[in-house]
Coordinates of C-alpha atoms and ligand atoms in Angstrom, one line a residue:
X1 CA -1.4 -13.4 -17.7
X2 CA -1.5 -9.8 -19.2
X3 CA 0.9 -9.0 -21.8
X4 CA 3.8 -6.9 -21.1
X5 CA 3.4 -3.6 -22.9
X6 CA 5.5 -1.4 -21.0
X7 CA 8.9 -2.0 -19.3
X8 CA 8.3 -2.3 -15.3
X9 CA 9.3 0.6 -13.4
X10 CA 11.3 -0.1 -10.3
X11 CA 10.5 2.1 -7.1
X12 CA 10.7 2.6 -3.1
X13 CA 8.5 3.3 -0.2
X14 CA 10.5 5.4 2.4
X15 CA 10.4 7.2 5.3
X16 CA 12.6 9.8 4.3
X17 CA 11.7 12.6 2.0
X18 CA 15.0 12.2 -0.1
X19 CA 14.9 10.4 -3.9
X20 CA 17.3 7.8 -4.9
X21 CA 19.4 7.0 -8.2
X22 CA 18.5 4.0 -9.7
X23 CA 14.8 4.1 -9.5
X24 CA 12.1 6.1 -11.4
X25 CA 9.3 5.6 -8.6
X26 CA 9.3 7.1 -5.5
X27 CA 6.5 7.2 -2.5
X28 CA 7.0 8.9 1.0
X29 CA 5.2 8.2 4.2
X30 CA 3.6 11.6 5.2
X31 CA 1.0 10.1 7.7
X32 CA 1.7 7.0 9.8
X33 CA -0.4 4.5 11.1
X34 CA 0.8 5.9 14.8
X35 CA -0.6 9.0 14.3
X36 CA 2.3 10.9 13.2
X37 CA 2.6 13.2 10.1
X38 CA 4.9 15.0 8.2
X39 CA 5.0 17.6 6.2
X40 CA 4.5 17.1 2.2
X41 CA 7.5 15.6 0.3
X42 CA 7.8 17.6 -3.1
X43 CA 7.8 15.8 -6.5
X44 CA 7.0 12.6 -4.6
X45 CA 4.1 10.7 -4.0
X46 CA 3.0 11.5 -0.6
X47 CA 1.0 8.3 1.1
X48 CA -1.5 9.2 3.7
X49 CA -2.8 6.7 6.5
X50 CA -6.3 7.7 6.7
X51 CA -8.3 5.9 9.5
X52 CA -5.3 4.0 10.9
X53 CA -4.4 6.6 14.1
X54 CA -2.8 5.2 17.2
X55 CA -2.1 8.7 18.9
X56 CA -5.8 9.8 17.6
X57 CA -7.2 7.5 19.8
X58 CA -5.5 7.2 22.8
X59 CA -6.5 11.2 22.7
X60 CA -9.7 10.5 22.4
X61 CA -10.6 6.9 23.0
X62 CA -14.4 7.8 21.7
X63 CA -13.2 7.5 17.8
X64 CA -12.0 4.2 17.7
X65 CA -14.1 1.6 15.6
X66 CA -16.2 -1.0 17.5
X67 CA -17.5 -4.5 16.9
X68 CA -19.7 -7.3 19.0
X69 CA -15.7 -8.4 19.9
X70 CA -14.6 -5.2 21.4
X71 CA -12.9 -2.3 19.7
X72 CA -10.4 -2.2 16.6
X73 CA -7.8 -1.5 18.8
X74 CA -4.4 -4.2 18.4
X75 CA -4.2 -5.1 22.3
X76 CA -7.6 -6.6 21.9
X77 CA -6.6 -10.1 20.1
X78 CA -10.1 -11.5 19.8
X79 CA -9.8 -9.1 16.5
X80 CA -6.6 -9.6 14.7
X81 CA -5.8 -6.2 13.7
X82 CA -2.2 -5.1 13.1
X83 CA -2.9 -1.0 13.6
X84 CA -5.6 0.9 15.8
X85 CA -8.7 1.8 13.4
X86 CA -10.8 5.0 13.8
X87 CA -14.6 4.4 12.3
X88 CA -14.6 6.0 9.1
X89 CA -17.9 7.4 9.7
X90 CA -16.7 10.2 12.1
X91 CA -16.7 13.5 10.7
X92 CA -14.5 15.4 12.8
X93 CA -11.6 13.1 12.1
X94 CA -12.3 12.6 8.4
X95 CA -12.3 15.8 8.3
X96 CA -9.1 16.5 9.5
X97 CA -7.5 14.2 6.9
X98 CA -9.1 15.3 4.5
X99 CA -8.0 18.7 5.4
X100 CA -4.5 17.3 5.5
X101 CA -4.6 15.8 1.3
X102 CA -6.2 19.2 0.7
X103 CA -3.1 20.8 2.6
X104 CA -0.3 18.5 0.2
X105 CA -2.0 19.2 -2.9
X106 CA -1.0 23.1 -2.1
X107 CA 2.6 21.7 -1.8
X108 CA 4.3 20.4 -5.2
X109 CA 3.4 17.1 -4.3
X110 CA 3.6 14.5 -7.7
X111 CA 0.4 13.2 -6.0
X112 CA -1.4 11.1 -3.5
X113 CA -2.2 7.4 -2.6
X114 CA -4.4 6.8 0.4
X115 CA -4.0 3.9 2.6
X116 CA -6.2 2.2 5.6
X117 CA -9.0 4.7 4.2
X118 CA -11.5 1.2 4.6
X119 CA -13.0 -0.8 7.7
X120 CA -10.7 -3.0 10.2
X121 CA -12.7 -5.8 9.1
X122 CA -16.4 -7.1 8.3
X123 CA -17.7 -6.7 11.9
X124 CA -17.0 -3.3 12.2
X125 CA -18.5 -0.9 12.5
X126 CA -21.0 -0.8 15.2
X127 CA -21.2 2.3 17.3
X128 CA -24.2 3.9 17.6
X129 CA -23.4 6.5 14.8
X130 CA -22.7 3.8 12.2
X131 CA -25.7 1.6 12.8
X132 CA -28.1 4.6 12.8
X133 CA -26.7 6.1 9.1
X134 CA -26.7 1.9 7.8
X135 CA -29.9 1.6 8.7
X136 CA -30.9 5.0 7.5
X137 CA -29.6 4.2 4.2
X138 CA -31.8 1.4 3.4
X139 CA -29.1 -1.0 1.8
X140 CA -27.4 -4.0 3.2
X141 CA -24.6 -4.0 5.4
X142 CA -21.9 -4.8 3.0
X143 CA -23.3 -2.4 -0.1
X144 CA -23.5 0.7 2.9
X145 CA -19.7 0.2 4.1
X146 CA -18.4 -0.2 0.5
X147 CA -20.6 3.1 -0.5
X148 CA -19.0 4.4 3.0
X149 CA -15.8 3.5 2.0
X150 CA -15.7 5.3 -1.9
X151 CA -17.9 8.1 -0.7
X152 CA -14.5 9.0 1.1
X153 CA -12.0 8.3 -1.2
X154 CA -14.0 10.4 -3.8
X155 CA -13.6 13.5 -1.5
X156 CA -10.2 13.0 -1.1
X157 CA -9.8 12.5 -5.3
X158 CA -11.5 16.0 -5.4
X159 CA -8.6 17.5 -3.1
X160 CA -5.3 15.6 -5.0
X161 CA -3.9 17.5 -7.8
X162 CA -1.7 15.0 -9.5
X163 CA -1.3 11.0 -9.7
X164 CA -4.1 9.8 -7.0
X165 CA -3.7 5.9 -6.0
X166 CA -4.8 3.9 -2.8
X167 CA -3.6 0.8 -1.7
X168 CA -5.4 -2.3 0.4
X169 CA -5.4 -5.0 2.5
X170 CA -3.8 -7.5 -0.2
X171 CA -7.0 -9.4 -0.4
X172 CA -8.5 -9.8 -4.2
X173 CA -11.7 -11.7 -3.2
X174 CA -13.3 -10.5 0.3
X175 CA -12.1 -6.7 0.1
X176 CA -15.3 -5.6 -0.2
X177 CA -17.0 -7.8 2.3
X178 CA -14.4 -7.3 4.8
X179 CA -13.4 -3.9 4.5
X180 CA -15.5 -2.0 2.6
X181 CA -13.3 -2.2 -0.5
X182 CA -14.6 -2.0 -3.8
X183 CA -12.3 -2.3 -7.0
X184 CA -14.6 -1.7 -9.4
X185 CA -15.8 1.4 -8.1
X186 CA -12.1 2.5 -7.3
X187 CA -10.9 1.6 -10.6
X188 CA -12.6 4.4 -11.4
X189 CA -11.1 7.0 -9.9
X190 CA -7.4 6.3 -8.9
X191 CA -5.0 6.1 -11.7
X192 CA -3.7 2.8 -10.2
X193 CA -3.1 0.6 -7.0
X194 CA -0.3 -0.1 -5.0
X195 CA -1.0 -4.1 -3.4
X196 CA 1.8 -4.2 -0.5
X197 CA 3.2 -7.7 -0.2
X198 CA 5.1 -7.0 3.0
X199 CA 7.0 -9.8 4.6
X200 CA 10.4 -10.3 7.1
X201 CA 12.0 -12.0 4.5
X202 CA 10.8 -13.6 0.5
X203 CA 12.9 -17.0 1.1
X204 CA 9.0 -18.5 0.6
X205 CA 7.6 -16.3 -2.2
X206 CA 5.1 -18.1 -4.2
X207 CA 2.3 -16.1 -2.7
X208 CA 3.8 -12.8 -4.6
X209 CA 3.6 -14.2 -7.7
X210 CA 0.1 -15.8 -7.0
X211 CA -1.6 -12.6 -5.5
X212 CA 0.5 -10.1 -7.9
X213 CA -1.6 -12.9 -10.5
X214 CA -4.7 -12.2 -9.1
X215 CA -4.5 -8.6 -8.6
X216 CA -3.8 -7.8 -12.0
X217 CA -6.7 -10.0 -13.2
X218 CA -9.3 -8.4 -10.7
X219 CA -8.1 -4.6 -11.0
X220 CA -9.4 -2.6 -14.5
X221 CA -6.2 0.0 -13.7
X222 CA -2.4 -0.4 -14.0
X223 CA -0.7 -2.5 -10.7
X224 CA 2.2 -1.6 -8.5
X225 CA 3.2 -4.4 -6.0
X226 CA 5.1 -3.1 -3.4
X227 CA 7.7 -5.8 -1.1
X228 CA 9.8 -4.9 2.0
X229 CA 13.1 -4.5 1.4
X230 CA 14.5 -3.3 5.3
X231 CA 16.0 -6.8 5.1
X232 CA 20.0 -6.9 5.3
X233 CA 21.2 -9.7 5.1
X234 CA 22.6 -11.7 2.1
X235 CA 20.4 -14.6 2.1
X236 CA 16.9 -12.5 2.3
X237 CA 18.8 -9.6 -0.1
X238 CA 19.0 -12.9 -3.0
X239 CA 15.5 -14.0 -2.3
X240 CA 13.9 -10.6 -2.5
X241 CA 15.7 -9.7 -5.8
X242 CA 14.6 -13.1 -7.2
X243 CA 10.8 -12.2 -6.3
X244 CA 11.2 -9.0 -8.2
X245 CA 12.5 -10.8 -11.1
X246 CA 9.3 -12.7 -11.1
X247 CA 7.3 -9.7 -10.5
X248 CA 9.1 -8.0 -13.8
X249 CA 7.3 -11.1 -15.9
X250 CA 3.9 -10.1 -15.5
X251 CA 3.0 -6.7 -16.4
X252 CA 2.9 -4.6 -13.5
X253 CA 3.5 -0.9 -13.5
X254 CA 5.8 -0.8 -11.0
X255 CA 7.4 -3.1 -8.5
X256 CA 7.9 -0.5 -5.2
X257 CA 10.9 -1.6 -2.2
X258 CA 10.2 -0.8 1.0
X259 CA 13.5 0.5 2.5
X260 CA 14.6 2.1 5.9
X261 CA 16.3 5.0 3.7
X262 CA 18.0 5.8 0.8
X263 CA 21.2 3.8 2.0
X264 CA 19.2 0.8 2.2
X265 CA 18.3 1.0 -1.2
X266 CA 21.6 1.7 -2.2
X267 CA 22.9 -1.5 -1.0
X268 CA 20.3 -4.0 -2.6
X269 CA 21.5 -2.1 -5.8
X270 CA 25.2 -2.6 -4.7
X271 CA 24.2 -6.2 -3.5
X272 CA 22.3 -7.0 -7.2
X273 CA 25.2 -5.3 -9.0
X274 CA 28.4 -7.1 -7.7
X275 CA 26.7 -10.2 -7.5
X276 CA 27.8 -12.9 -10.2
X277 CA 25.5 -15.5 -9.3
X278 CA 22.8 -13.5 -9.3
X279 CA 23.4 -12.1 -12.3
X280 CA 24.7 -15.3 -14.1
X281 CA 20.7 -16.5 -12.5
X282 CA 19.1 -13.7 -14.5
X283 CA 20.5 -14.1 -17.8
X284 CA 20.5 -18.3 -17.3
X285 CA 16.5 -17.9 -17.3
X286 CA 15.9 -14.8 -19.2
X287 CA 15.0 -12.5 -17.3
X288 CA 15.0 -9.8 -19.4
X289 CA 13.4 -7.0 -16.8
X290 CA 15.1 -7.5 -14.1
X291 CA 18.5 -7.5 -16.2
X292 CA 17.8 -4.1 -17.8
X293 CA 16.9 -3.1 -14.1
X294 CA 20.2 -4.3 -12.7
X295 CA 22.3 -2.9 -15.7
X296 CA 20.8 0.4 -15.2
X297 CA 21.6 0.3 -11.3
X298 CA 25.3 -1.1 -13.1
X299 CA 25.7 2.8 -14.6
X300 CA 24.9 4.7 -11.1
X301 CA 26.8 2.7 -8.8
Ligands
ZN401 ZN1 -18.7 3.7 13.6

């Protein structure tokens, strides 16, 4: 386990452009996997869906990414794919987003982190245009899609002014296989990386702590581990605060809430604050973090 140097930040993930007391972290959804975008959020960090583009494609079915089991498309469940991928290797549509990064960093955007900017998986992709440049390349199959993969995040770096990060599919050994990942060649050039954890509910968590463990061994740059927080009720509220808490003992950067909007958030703070047993739970075991975290949520609301 790495040291903790730093006190851990504590952030959200929203969908609305609109900050939040309490926390010192906040990302906004400017693209969306279904093809929607907004404009930049200021002093935020705007997160782009790159090749994840469900209204894309159904425009034009031609860019969508293709293996020997049938396109990367989520109604096709011999691939189990939770978005609609375009092949990265299209330059008309890469293009256009990196034309739209190019367009926030004009804004007064705090920066950018890039998401679904990688393969659907390690059979893809096979249309024509992918095979021909693979096999133009001379290198094997995995090394061309991971060179594919941070040949586009570097153009992107060179349009971000301001904090650049990307996030992944939460896998720390087969990223690069599968998706064209590769963390050591990323480490280079984001300033850190956002692993989302997401889940209906943290009532069974030891998976966060073992792949928040993981990440932080594999990645050379800071970690922010990002868990949904739309949940509402009191039970799920309890166990997601109690995942954080073990979060704030390893040294991540940040741990980020996904949240609905900023009234969501308000109410796990409201839910951490006038909670007794919850509180009594975080002294009890010393969890010194999370109790500066709740304290300082204890002086906004
Ligand atoms: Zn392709």
């Amino acid at each position: 386990m790495r040291a903790r140097l730093n006190s851990m930040k504590i952030g959200l993930v929203t969908y609305t452009p609109e900050k939040v007391a309490g926390f010192d972290m906040h990302v906004y959804y400017a693209k969306w996997a279904d093809g929607q975008v907004f404009p930049a959020a200021r002093d935020m960090q705007n997160d782009v869906t790159c090749f994840c583009d469900a209204k894309a494609i159904r425009e034009d079915p031609c860019l969508v990414a293709v293996s020997k089991y049938g396109p990367a498309l989520r109604r096709n469940r011999r691939a189990n794919l939770a978005f609609d991928y375009v092949c990265p290797t299209n330059e008309e549509y890469r293009g256009r987003v990196l034309d739209y990064v190019e367009g926030l960093a004009k804004e007064c955007v705090e920066g950018v982190t890039l998401n679904l900017y990688h393969f659907p998986d390690a059979e893809f992709c096979i249309c024509p245009r992918c095979v021909k440049l693979w096999q133009q390349s001379g290198l094997s199959w995995t090394e061309w899609r991971a060179r594919t993969v941070t040949g586009f995040v570097e153009e992107a770096k060179k349009r971000v002014r301001g904090v650049f990060a990307v996030e992944m599919f939460p896998d720390p050994v087969l990223a690069r296989e599968r998706f064209g990942i590769d963390f050591e060649r990323l480490a280079g050039l984001v300033d850190y990386f956002h692993v989302p954890l997401s889940a209906r509910d943290y009532l069974t968590n030891y998976w966060v702590d073992l792949l928040a463990r993981d990440f932080l061994k594999v990645l050379r740059k800071p970690v922010v581990v990002e868990l949904s927080g739309e949940m509402l009720n009191d039970e799920k509220t309890d166990a997601l605060l109690k995942t954080v808490a073990y979060l704030s003992r390893h040294e991540l950067m940040a741990a980020l809430l996904l949240v609905h909007d900023a009234e969501n958030a308000r109410q796990i703070c409201r839910y951490a604050i006038h909670n007794g047993e919850f509180r009594g739970w975080l002294r009890k075991y010393e969890f010194a973090e999370m109790n500066r975290i709740v304290d300082n949520w204890a002086t906004v609301y």
